Coordinates of N, CA, C and O and ligand atoms in Angstrom, one line a residue:
M1 N -152.9 75.1 13.1 CA -151.5 74.8 13.0 C -151.4 73.2 12.7 O -151.7 72.6 13.4
G2 N -150.9 73.0 11.6 CA -150.6 71.6 11.2 C -149.3 71.0 11.5 O -148.4 71.8 11.7
G3 N -149.1 69.8 11.7 CA -147.8 69.3 12.0 C -148.0 67.8 12.1 O -149.2 67.2 12.3
T4 N -146.9 67.0 12.2 CA -146.8 65.6 12.5 C -147.1 65.3 14.1 O -147.7 64.3 14.4
F5 N -146.5 66.3 14.9 CA -146.8 66.2 16.3 C -146.3 64.8 16.8 O -147.2 64.2 17.6
D6 N -145.1 64.5 16.5 CA -144.6 63.0 16.8 C -143.4 63.3 17.6 O -142.2 62.9 17.2
P7 N -143.5 63.7 18.9 CA -144.6 64.2 19.6 C -144.8 65.7 19.6 O -143.8 66.3 19.2
I8 N -146.0 66.3 20.0 CA -145.9 67.8 20.3 C -145.1 68.2 21.4 O -144.8 67.4 22.3
H9 N -144.5 69.2 21.2 CA -143.6 69.8 22.2 C -143.7 71.4 22.5 O -144.7 71.9 22.0
H10 N -143.0 71.8 23.5 CA -143.3 73.3 23.9 C -142.9 74.2 22.8 O -143.5 75.4 22.9
G11 N -142.1 73.9 21.8 CA -141.9 74.9 20.7 C -143.1 75.1 19.9 O -143.6 76.1 19.5
H12 N -144.0 74.0 19.7 CA -145.3 74.2 19.0 C -146.2 75.0 19.9 O -146.9 75.8 19.3
L13 N -146.2 74.7 21.1 CA -147.3 75.3 21.9 C -146.9 76.8 22.2 O -147.8 77.7 22.2
V14 N -145.6 77.2 22.3 CA -145.3 78.6 22.4 C -145.5 79.3 21.1 O -146.1 80.5 21.1
A15 N -145.3 78.7 20.0 CA -145.5 79.4 18.7 C -147.1 79.6 18.7 O -147.3 80.7 18.2
A16 N -147.7 78.7 18.9 CA -149.3 78.8 18.8 C -149.8 79.9 19.6 O -150.7 80.7 19.3
S17 N -149.2 79.9 20.9 CA -149.8 81.1 21.9 C -149.4 82.5 21.4 O -150.2 83.3 21.5
E18 N -148.1 82.6 20.8 CA -147.6 83.7 20.5 C -148.5 84.3 19.2 O -148.9 85.4 19.1
V19 N -148.7 83.4 18.3 CA -149.5 83.8 17.1 C -150.9 84.1 17.5 O -151.5 85.2 17.0
A20 N -151.5 83.3 18.3 CA -152.9 83.7 18.9 C -152.9 85.0 19.5 O -153.9 85.8 19.3
H21 N -151.9 85.3 20.3 CA -151.8 86.7 21.0 C -151.7 87.9 20.0 O -152.6 88.8 19.9
R22 N -150.8 87.7 19.1 CA -150.5 88.8 18.2 C -151.6 89.0 17.1 O -151.9 90.2 16.8
F23 N -152.2 88.0 16.7 CA -153.3 88.1 15.7 C -154.6 88.1 16.3 O -155.7 88.0 15.5
E24 N -154.7 88.1 17.7 CA -156.0 88.1 18.4 C -157.0 87.0 17.9 O -158.1 87.1 17.6
L25 N -156.4 85.7 17.8 CA -157.1 84.7 17.3 C -158.3 84.1 18.4 O -157.8 84.2 19.6
D26 N -159.3 83.7 18.1 CA -160.2 83.1 18.9 C -159.9 81.8 19.3 O -160.2 81.3 20.5
E27 N -159.2 81.0 18.4 CA -159.0 79.7 18.7 C -157.7 79.1 17.8 O -157.4 79.6 16.8
V28 N -156.9 78.3 18.4 CA -155.9 77.6 17.6 C -156.3 76.2 17.5 O -156.5 75.5 18.6
I29 N -156.4 75.6 16.1 CA -156.8 74.3 15.9 C -155.5 73.5 15.6 O -154.9 73.9 14.5
F30 N -155.0 72.5 16.4 CA -153.9 71.8 16.0 C -154.4 70.7 15.2 O -155.4 70.0 15.5
V31 N -153.8 70.4 14.1 CA -154.2 69.4 13.1 C -153.1 68.4 12.9 O -152.2 68.7 12.0
P32 N -153.1 67.3 13.5 CA -152.0 66.3 13.3 C -152.2 65.7 11.9 O -153.3 65.3 11.4
T33 N -151.1 65.4 11.1 CA -151.2 64.9 9.8 C -151.7 63.4 9.8 O -151.5 62.8 11.0
G34 N -152.3 63.0 8.8 CA -152.7 61.6 8.6 C -151.5 60.7 8.5 O -150.2 61.2 8.5
E35 N -151.7 59.4 8.4 CA -150.5 58.5 8.3 C -150.2 58.3 6.8 O -151.2 58.0 6.0
P36 N -149.0 58.5 6.3 CA -148.7 58.3 4.8 C -149.1 56.8 4.4 O -148.8 55.9 5.2
A37 N -149.5 56.8 3.3 CA -149.9 55.4 2.8 C -148.7 54.6 2.5 O -148.7 53.4 2.7
F38 N -147.7 55.3 2.1 CA -146.5 54.7 1.9 C -145.5 55.1 2.8 O -145.4 56.3 3.1
K39 N -144.5 54.2 3.3 CA -143.7 54.6 4.3 C -142.7 55.5 3.6 O -142.3 55.3 2.4
Q40 N -142.4 56.6 4.3 CA -141.4 57.7 3.8 C -140.1 57.3 4.4 O -139.7 56.3 4.6
D41 N -139.5 58.4 4.9 CA -138.2 58.0 5.4 C -138.1 57.4 6.8 O -137.0 56.8 7.3
R42 N -139.2 57.4 7.6 CA -139.2 56.7 8.8 C -140.7 56.3 9.2 O -141.6 56.9 8.6
D43 N -140.8 55.4 10.2 CA -142.1 55.0 10.5 C -142.6 56.1 11.4 O -142.1 56.5 12.5
V44 N -143.8 56.6 11.1 CA -144.4 57.6 11.9 C -145.3 56.9 12.8 O -145.9 55.9 12.6
T45 N -145.3 57.4 14.2 CA -146.1 56.9 15.2 C -147.5 57.0 14.9 O -148.0 57.8 14.1
S46 N -148.5 55.9 15.2 CA -149.7 56.0 14.8 C -150.5 57.2 14.9 O -150.2 58.0 16.0
S47 N -151.4 57.6 14.1 CA -152.0 58.8 14.3 C -152.9 58.9 15.5 O -153.0 60.0 16.0
E48 N -153.4 57.8 16.2 CA -154.0 57.8 17.3 C -153.2 58.4 18.5 O -153.6 59.2 19.3
H49 N -152.0 57.8 18.6 CA -151.1 58.2 19.6 C -150.8 59.7 19.4 O -150.7 60.5 20.3
R50 N -150.6 60.2 18.2 CA -150.2 61.6 17.9 C -151.3 62.5 18.2 O -151.2 63.5 18.9
Y51 N -152.6 61.9 17.8 CA -153.7 62.9 18.2 C -153.9 62.9 19.8 O -154.2 64.0 20.3
L52 N -153.8 61.8 20.4 CA -154.0 61.8 21.9 C -153.0 62.6 22.6 O -153.3 63.5 23.4
M53 N -151.6 62.6 22.1 CA -150.8 63.4 22.9 C -150.9 65.0 22.6 O -150.8 65.8 23.5
T54 N -151.3 65.3 21.4 CA -151.8 66.6 21.0 C -153.0 67.1 22.0 O -153.1 68.2 22.6
V55 N -154.0 66.2 22.1 CA -155.2 66.6 23.0 C -154.7 66.8 24.5 O -154.9 67.7 25.1
I56 N -153.7 65.8 25.0 CA -153.2 66.0 26.3 C -152.5 67.3 26.6 O -152.7 68.1 27.5
A57 N -151.7 67.7 25.4 CA -150.9 68.8 25.6 C -151.7 70.1 25.6 O -151.3 71.2 26.0
T58 N -152.8 70.0 24.9 CA -153.7 71.3 24.7 C -154.9 71.3 25.8 O -155.6 72.3 25.7
A59 N -155.1 70.3 26.4 CA -156.4 70.3 27.3 C -156.6 71.4 28.2 O -157.8 71.9 28.3
S60 N -155.5 71.9 28.8 CA -155.9 73.0 29.7 C -156.1 74.4 29.1 O -156.3 75.3 29.8
N61 N -155.9 74.5 27.9 CA -156.1 75.9 27.2 C -157.5 75.8 26.4 O -157.7 75.3 25.5
P62 N -158.3 76.7 26.9 CA -159.8 76.7 26.4 C -159.8 77.2 25.0 O -160.7 77.0 24.2
R63 N -158.6 77.9 24.5 CA -158.6 78.4 23.0 C -157.8 77.4 22.1 O -157.8 77.6 21.0
F64 N -157.3 76.1 22.8 CA -156.7 75.5 21.9 C -157.5 74.2 21.7 O -158.0 73.6 22.7
T65 N -157.6 73.7 20.4 CA -158.5 72.5 20.0 C -157.7 71.7 19.2 O -156.7 72.0 18.5
V66 N -158.2 70.4 18.9 CA -157.4 69.5 18.1 C -158.4 69.0 17.0 O -159.6 68.6 17.5
S67 N -158.1 68.9 15.8 CA -158.9 68.4 14.7 C -158.5 67.1 14.1 O -157.2 66.9 14.0
R68 N -159.5 66.3 13.8 CA -159.1 64.9 13.3 C -159.2 65.1 11.8 O -159.3 63.9 11.1
V69 N -159.4 66.2 11.1 CA -159.7 66.1 9.6 C -158.5 65.5 8.7 O -158.9 64.7 7.9
D70 N -157.3 65.5 9.1 CA -156.2 65.1 8.4 C -156.1 63.7 8.8 O -155.8 62.8 7.8
I71 N -156.3 63.2 9.9 CA -156.2 61.8 10.4 C -157.4 61.0 9.7 O -157.0 59.8 9.2
E72 N -158.4 61.7 9.5 CA -159.5 60.9 9.0 C -159.6 60.9 7.3 O -160.3 59.9 6.8
R73 N -158.9 61.7 6.8 CA -158.9 61.7 5.4 C -157.8 60.8 4.8 O -156.7 60.6 5.4
A74 N -158.0 59.9 3.8 CA -157.1 58.9 3.4 C -156.0 59.5 2.6 O -156.2 60.5 2.0
G75 N -154.8 58.9 2.7 CA -153.8 59.5 1.7 C -152.9 60.4 2.3 O -153.0 60.8 3.6
L76 N -152.1 61.1 1.6 CA -151.0 62.0 2.2 C -151.8 63.3 2.5 O -153.0 63.6 1.9
T77 N -151.2 64.1 3.5 CA -152.0 65.3 3.8 C -151.5 66.5 3.1 O -150.2 66.7 2.9
Y78 N -152.3 67.1 2.3 CA -152.1 68.4 1.7 C -152.8 69.5 2.4 O -154.0 69.4 2.7
T79 N -152.1 70.6 2.5 CA -152.8 71.9 3.3 C -153.9 72.3 2.7 O -154.9 72.8 3.3
V80 N -154.2 72.2 1.2 CA -155.3 72.8 0.6 C -156.4 71.8 0.9 O -157.5 72.3 1.3
D81 N -156.2 70.6 1.3 CA -157.3 69.8 1.8 C -157.8 70.2 3.2 O -159.0 70.2 3.6
T82 N -156.8 70.2 4.2 CA -156.9 70.7 5.3 C -157.9 72.0 5.7 O -158.8 72.1 6.1
L83 N -157.4 72.9 4.8 CA -158.0 74.2 4.8 C -159.5 74.2 4.3 O -160.3 74.7 4.9
R84 N -159.7 73.4 3.3 CA -161.1 73.1 2.6 C -162.0 72.5 3.8 O -163.1 72.9 3.9
D85 N -161.4 71.5 4.4 CA -162.3 70.7 5.5 C -162.6 71.6 6.6 O -163.7 71.7 7.3
L86 N -161.6 72.6 6.9 CA -161.8 73.5 8.2 C -162.7 74.5 7.7 O -163.6 74.9 8.5
Q87 N -162.7 74.9 6.6 CA -163.7 75.9 5.9 C -165.2 75.4 6.1 O -166.0 76.2 6.3
K88 N -165.2 74.2 5.7 CA -166.7 73.6 5.8 C -167.2 73.5 7.2 O -168.3 73.7 7.3
E89 N -166.3 73.2 8.1 CA -166.8 73.0 9.5 C -167.0 74.4 10.1 O -167.7 74.6 11.0
R90 N -166.2 75.5 9.7 CA -166.4 76.9 10.1 C -166.4 77.9 9.1 O -165.6 78.4 8.8
P91 N -167.7 77.9 8.4 CA -167.7 78.7 7.2 C -167.7 80.2 7.5 O -167.3 80.7 6.6
D92 N -167.8 80.7 8.6 CA -167.6 82.1 8.8 C -166.2 82.5 9.4 O -165.9 83.7 9.7
A93 N -165.4 81.5 9.6 CA -164.1 81.7 10.1 C -163.1 82.3 9.2 O -163.2 82.2 8.0
D94 N -162.3 83.3 9.8 CA -161.3 84.0 9.1 C -160.0 83.1 9.4 O -159.6 83.1 10.6
L95 N -159.5 82.2 8.5 CA -158.5 81.1 8.8 C -157.0 81.7 8.6 O -156.7 82.5 7.7
Y96 N -156.3 81.3 9.6 CA -154.8 81.7 9.6 C -154.2 80.2 9.7 O -154.5 79.4 10.4
F97 N -153.1 80.1 8.9 CA -152.3 78.9 8.9 C -151.0 79.3 9.5 O -150.2 80.0 8.9
I98 N -150.7 78.6 10.6 CA -149.4 78.9 11.3 C -148.3 77.8 11.0 O -148.6 76.6 10.9
T99 N -147.2 78.3 10.5 CA -146.1 77.4 10.1 C -144.8 77.7 10.5 O -144.5 79.1 10.6
G100 N -143.8 76.9 10.7 CA -142.5 77.3 11.1 C -141.5 77.7 10.0 O -141.8 77.4 8.7
A101 N -140.5 78.3 10.4 CA -139.5 78.8 9.2 C -139.0 77.6 8.3 O -138.9 77.9 7.1
D102 N -139.0 76.4 8.8 CA -138.5 75.3 7.9 C -139.6 75.1 6.9 O -139.2 74.7 5.7
A103 N -140.9 75.1 7.3 CA -141.9 74.7 6.4 C -142.2 75.8 5.4 O -142.6 75.6 4.2
I104 N -142.1 77.1 5.9 CA -142.6 78.2 5.0 C -141.7 78.3 3.8 O -142.2 78.6 2.8
A105 N -140.5 77.8 4.1 CA -139.6 78.0 2.9 C -139.9 77.1 1.6 O -139.6 77.4 0.6
Q106 N -140.8 76.2 1.9 CA -141.2 75.2 0.8 C -142.5 75.5 0.4 O -143.0 74.7 -0.4
I107 N -143.1 76.3 0.8 CA -144.6 76.7 0.7 C -145.0 76.7 -0.8 O -146.0 76.2 -1.1
L108 N -144.2 77.2 -1.6 CA -144.6 77.2 -3.1 C -144.6 75.9 -3.8 O -145.1 75.8 -4.8
T109 N -143.9 74.9 -3.1 CA -144.1 73.6 -3.7 C -145.2 72.8 -3.2 O -145.4 71.7 -3.6
W110 N -146.0 73.4 -2.2 CA -147.1 72.9 -1.8 C -148.2 72.6 -2.8 O -148.2 73.4 -3.8
K111 N -149.1 71.6 -2.8 CA -150.1 71.3 -3.8 C -151.1 72.6 -3.8 O -151.5 73.0 -2.8
D112 N -151.5 73.1 -5.0 CA -152.4 74.2 -5.2 C -151.9 75.4 -4.6 O -152.7 76.2 -4.0
A113 N -150.6 75.8 -4.5 CA -150.0 76.9 -3.8 C -150.8 78.2 -4.0 O -151.1 78.9 -3.0
P114 N -151.0 78.6 -5.3 CA -151.6 80.0 -5.4 C -153.0 80.0 -4.8 O -153.3 81.1 -4.2
Q115 N -153.7 79.0 -4.9 CA -155.1 78.9 -4.3 C -155.1 79.0 -2.8 O -156.0 79.6 -2.2
L116 N -153.8 78.4 -2.2 CA -153.8 78.5 -0.6 C -153.9 79.9 -0.2 O -154.5 80.0 0.9
F117 N -153.3 80.8 -0.8 CA -153.2 82.1 -0.2 C -154.5 82.9 -0.2 O -154.7 83.8 0.4
D118 N -155.5 82.4 -1.1 CA -156.9 82.8 -0.9 C -157.6 82.3 0.2 O -158.8 82.7 0.5
M119 N -157.2 81.2 0.7 CA -158.0 80.3 1.7 C -157.7 80.7 3.1 O -158.5 80.6 3.9
A120 N -156.3 81.3 3.3 CA -156.1 81.7 4.6 C -155.0 82.6 4.6 O -154.2 82.9 3.6
H121 N -154.6 83.3 5.7 CA -153.5 84.1 6.0 C -152.5 83.1 6.5 O -152.7 82.2 7.2
F122 N -151.2 83.3 6.0 CA -150.2 82.3 6.5 C -149.3 83.2 7.2 O -149.0 84.3 7.1
V123 N -149.0 82.5 8.5 CA -148.1 83.1 9.5 C -146.8 82.3 9.5 O -147.0 81.1 10.0
G124 N -145.7 82.8 9.3 CA -144.4 82.1 9.5 C -143.8 82.5 10.8 O -143.5 83.6 11.0
V125 N -143.5 81.5 11.7 CA -142.9 81.8 12.9 C -141.4 81.4 12.8 O -140.9 80.4 12.2
T126 N -140.5 82.2 13.5 CA -139.0 81.8 13.8 C -138.9 80.5 14.4 O -139.7 80.1 15.2
R127 N -137.8 79.9 14.1 CA -137.5 78.6 14.7 C -135.9 78.5 14.7 O -135.3 78.8 13.7
P128 N -135.4 78.2 15.9 CA -133.9 78.2 16.0 C -133.4 77.1 15.0 O -133.8 76.1 14.8
G129 N -132.3 77.7 14.4 CA -131.6 76.8 13.3 C -132.1 76.8 12.0 O -131.8 76.3 11.0
H130 N -133.2 77.7 11.8 CA -133.8 77.9 10.5 C -134.0 79.3 10.1 O -134.4 80.0 11.1
A131 N -133.6 79.8 9.0 CA -133.8 81.2 8.7 C -135.2 81.4 8.3 O -135.8 80.6 7.5
L132 N -135.8 82.4 8.7 CA -137.2 82.8 8.3 C -137.2 83.9 7.2 O -136.8 84.9 7.5
S133 N -137.7 83.6 6.2 CA -137.7 84.6 5.0 C -138.9 84.3 4.2 O -139.2 83.2 3.9
D134 N -139.4 85.4 3.7 CA -140.5 85.2 2.7 C -140.1 85.6 1.3 O -140.9 85.8 0.4
A135 N -138.8 85.4 1.2 CA -138.3 85.7 -0.3 C -138.9 84.6 -1.1 O -138.8 83.5 -0.9
G136 N -139.3 85.1 -2.4 CA -139.7 84.2 -3.3 C -141.2 83.9 -3.3 O -141.8 83.6 -4.2
L137 N -141.8 84.3 -2.1 CA -143.3 84.2 -1.9 C -143.9 85.5 -2.6 O -143.3 86.6 -2.6
P138 N -145.0 85.4 -3.1 CA -145.8 86.6 -3.6 C -145.9 87.7 -2.5 O -146.1 87.3 -1.2
N139 N -145.8 89.0 -2.9 CA -146.0 90.0 -1.8 C -147.1 90.0 -0.9 O -148.2 89.8 -1.3
G140 N -146.9 90.0 0.4 CA -147.9 90.2 1.5 C -148.7 88.8 1.7 O -149.7 89.1 2.5
V141 N -148.3 87.9 1.1 CA -149.2 86.7 1.5 C -148.8 85.9 2.9 O -149.6 85.2 3.4
V142 N -147.7 86.2 3.2 CA -147.2 85.6 4.5 C -146.7 86.6 5.5 O -146.0 87.5 5.3
S143 N -147.3 86.5 6.6 CA -146.8 87.5 7.7 C -145.7 86.6 8.6 O -145.9 85.3 8.7
T144 N -144.7 87.3 8.9 CA -143.6 86.6 9.8 C -143.8 87.1 11.2 O -144.1 88.3 11.4
L145 N -143.4 86.3 12.1 CA -143.5 86.6 13.6 C -142.4 86.0 14.3 O -142.1 84.8 14.1
E146 N -141.6 86.7 15.0 CA -140.7 86.2 15.9 C -141.2 85.7 17.2 O -141.9 86.5 17.9
V147 N -141.0 84.4 17.5 CA -141.5 83.9 18.7 C -140.4 83.6 19.6 O -139.1 83.4 19.2
P148 N -140.5 83.5 21.0 CA -139.5 83.1 21.9 C -138.8 81.8 21.4 O -139.5 80.8 21.2
A149 N -137.5 81.9 21.4 CA -136.9 80.7 20.7 C -136.8 79.5 21.7 O -136.2 79.7 22.8
L150 N -137.2 78.4 21.2 CA -137.2 77.0 21.9 C -136.5 76.1 20.9 O -137.2 75.7 19.9
A151 N -135.3 75.8 21.2 CA -134.6 74.7 20.4 C -135.1 73.4 20.7 O -134.2 72.6 21.1
I152 N -136.2 73.2 20.3 CA -136.8 71.7 20.7 C -137.5 71.3 19.2 O -138.0 72.0 18.6
S153 N -137.1 70.1 18.9 CA -137.7 69.4 17.8 C -138.3 68.0 18.2 O -137.6 67.5 19.2
S154 N -139.2 67.6 17.6 CA -139.7 66.2 17.8 C -138.7 65.2 17.6 O -138.7 64.2 18.2
T155 N -137.9 65.4 16.5 CA -136.7 64.4 16.2 C -135.9 64.3 17.4 O -135.5 63.2 17.8
D156 N -135.4 65.4 18.1 CA -134.6 65.4 19.2 C -135.3 64.7 20.4 O -134.6 63.8 21.1
V157 N -136.6 65.1 20.6 CA -137.4 64.3 21.5 C -137.4 62.7 21.5 O -137.1 62.0 22.4
R158 N -137.6 62.4 20.2 CA -137.6 60.9 20.0 C -136.2 60.3 20.2 O -136.2 59.3 20.8
E159 N -135.2 61.0 19.9 CA -133.8 60.4 20.1 C -133.5 60.4 21.4 O -132.9 59.5 21.9
R160 N -134.0 61.4 22.1 CA -133.7 61.4 23.7 C -134.3 60.2 24.4 O -133.8 59.5 25.2
V161 N -135.6 60.0 23.9 CA -136.3 58.9 24.7 C -135.7 57.5 24.2 O -135.4 56.7 25.0
A162 N -135.3 57.4 23.0 CA -134.6 56.2 22.5 C -133.2 56.0 23.3 O -132.9 54.8 23.6
D163 N -132.6 57.1 23.6 CA -131.2 57.0 24.4 C -131.4 56.9 25.9 O -130.5 57.0 26.5
G164 N -132.7 56.9 26.4 CA -132.9 56.9 27.8 C -132.6 58.2 28.5 O -132.6 58.2 29.8
E165 N -132.6 59.3 27.7 CA -132.4 60.6 28.4 C -133.8 61.2 28.6 O -134.9 60.9 28.0
P166 N -133.9 62.1 29.6 CA -135.1 62.8 30.0 C -135.7 63.6 29.1 O -135.0 64.4 28.1
V167 N -136.9 63.7 29.0 CA -137.7 64.7 28.1 C -138.6 65.6 28.8 O -139.4 66.4 28.4
W168 N -138.4 65.5 30.2 CA -139.3 66.5 31.1 C -139.1 67.9 30.6 O -137.8 68.2 30.4
Y169 N -140.0 68.7 30.6 CA -139.9 70.2 30.4 C -139.6 70.4 28.9 O -139.8 71.7 28.5
L170 N -139.3 69.4 28.1 CA -139.3 69.7 26.6 C -140.7 69.5 26.1 O -141.0 70.3 25.1
V171 N -141.4 68.6 26.7 CA -142.9 68.4 26.3 C -143.7 68.5 27.5 O -143.1 68.4 28.7
P172 N -145.0 68.6 27.4 CA -145.8 68.8 28.7 C -145.7 67.4 29.4 O -145.5 66.5 28.9
D173 N -145.9 67.5 30.8 CA -145.8 66.4 31.8 C -146.7 65.3 31.1 O -146.2 64.0 31.2
G174 N -147.9 65.6 30.8 CA -148.9 64.5 30.4 C -148.3 63.7 29.1 O -148.6 62.4 29.0
V175 N -147.5 64.4 28.3 CA -146.9 63.9 27.1 C -145.7 62.8 27.5 O -145.6 61.8 27.0
V176 N -144.9 63.4 28.5 CA -144.0 62.6 28.9 C -144.5 61.2 29.6 O -144.1 60.1 29.2
Q177 N -145.7 61.4 30.2 CA -146.4 60.2 30.8 C -146.9 59.3 29.8 O -146.9 58.1 29.8
H178 N -147.5 59.8 28.7 CA -148.1 58.9 27.6 C -147.1 58.3 26.9 O -147.2 57.1 26.6
I179 N -145.9 58.9 26.7 CA -144.8 58.3 25.9 C -144.4 57.1 26.8 O -144.1 56.0 26.2
A180 N -144.1 57.2 28.2 CA -143.7 56.2 29.0 C -144.7 55.0 29.0 O -144.5 53.8 28.8
K181 N -145.9 55.4 29.2 CA -147.0 54.4 29.5 C -147.2 53.4 28.2 O -147.5 52.3 28.3
Y182 N -146.9 54.0 26.9 CA -147.1 53.2 25.7 C -145.7 52.8 25.1 O -145.7 52.2 24.1
G183 N -144.7 53.1 25.8 CA -143.3 52.8 25.4 C -142.9 53.4 23.9 O -142.3 52.6 23.2
L184 N -143.5 54.5 23.7 CA -143.3 55.1 22.4 C -141.8 55.4 22.2 O -141.1 55.7 23.3
Y185 N -141.3 55.4 21.0 CA -140.0 56.0 20.7 C -138.8 55.0 21.2 O -137.6 55.5 21.1
R186 N -139.1 53.9 22.0 CA -138.0 53.2 22.6 C -137.1 52.5 21.6 O -136.0 52.5 21.8
G187 N -137.6 51.9 20.6 CA -136.9 51.0 19.6 C -136.3 51.7 18.4 O -136.3 51.1 17.3
L188 N -136.0 52.9 18.5 CA -135.6 53.7 17.4 C -134.2 53.2 16.9 O -133.4 52.9 17.9
P189 N -134.0 53.1 15.6 CA -132.6 52.8 15.2 C -131.5 53.8 15.7 O -131.8 54.8 15.8
Ligands
ATP1 P1 -139.8 66.5 13.4 O1 -138.4 66.8 14.0 O2 -140.3 65.3 13.5 O3 -139.8 67.1 11.9 P2 -140.9 69.1 14.5 O4 -140.4 69.4 15.7 O5 -140.3 69.7 13.1 O6 -140.7 67.4 14.2 P3 -143.4 69.2 13.2 O7 -144.7 68.4 13.7 O8 -142.7 68.8 12.0 O9 -142.4 69.2 14.3 O10 -143.9 70.7 13.1 C1 -145.0 71.3 13.0 C2 -144.9 72.9 12.9 O11 -144.4 73.4 14.0 C3 -144.0 73.2 11.7 O12 -144.6 74.1 10.9 C4 -142.7 73.5 12.3 O13 -141.9 74.4 11.6 C5 -143.2 74.1 13.7 N1 -142.2 74.0 14.7 C6 -141.7 72.8 15.2 N2 -140.9 73.0 16.1 C7 -140.7 74.3 16.3 C8 -140.1 75.2 17.3 N3 -139.3 74.8 18.2 N4 -140.2 76.7 17.2 C9 -141.1 77.1 16.3 N5 -141.9 76.3 15.4 C10 -141.8 75.1 15.4
MG2 MG1 -140.6 69.1 11.2

């Protein structure tokens, strides 16, 4: 499961858990994206903080791990590179790529899209506020799965922290504490 994870929240964790159960996966690898070389629409928190929060959030689940492949690769993150790196590390694995309804809608615009579907099964999960549809995608390349709805986004978590509102129970306790300890998201515009 790729993501910015800025920060990771319970929506990500429930989606991962549900896909792992439904598809009988041995492991879910959370892959935080690298830092864009050029600033895009906002300052993304350093990859080390995003990586650490992802590790903290997944530490208690023996089937959840975190990969640094995207953090350590220079430049923008493309899913085709992520899958290639994971394939190298786990040559015998049958890979699934977990993605939310907002991201799946754009999949055909991703780099090397046709090739992607040979590298992994794609699983699109429901997300409150976004319609989940595989319309426009080649037949059978994406499985869709309804997961328990959690109307949580990282954007909302960042805004709440900036406004001094609580984020307890939206993100794991250790992530609340990591955000407070390092003063993340305080100075947002
Ligand atoms: P931001 O608001 O910064 O974009 P986000 O909450 O969308 O953050 P991302 O790191 O962008 O989180 O998302 C990683 C993946 O998790 C994406 O595929 C996204 O669709 C999915 N996802 C995020 N939040 C949820 C949720 N509440 N339920 C289901 N899937 C989710
Ligand atoms: Mg997002």
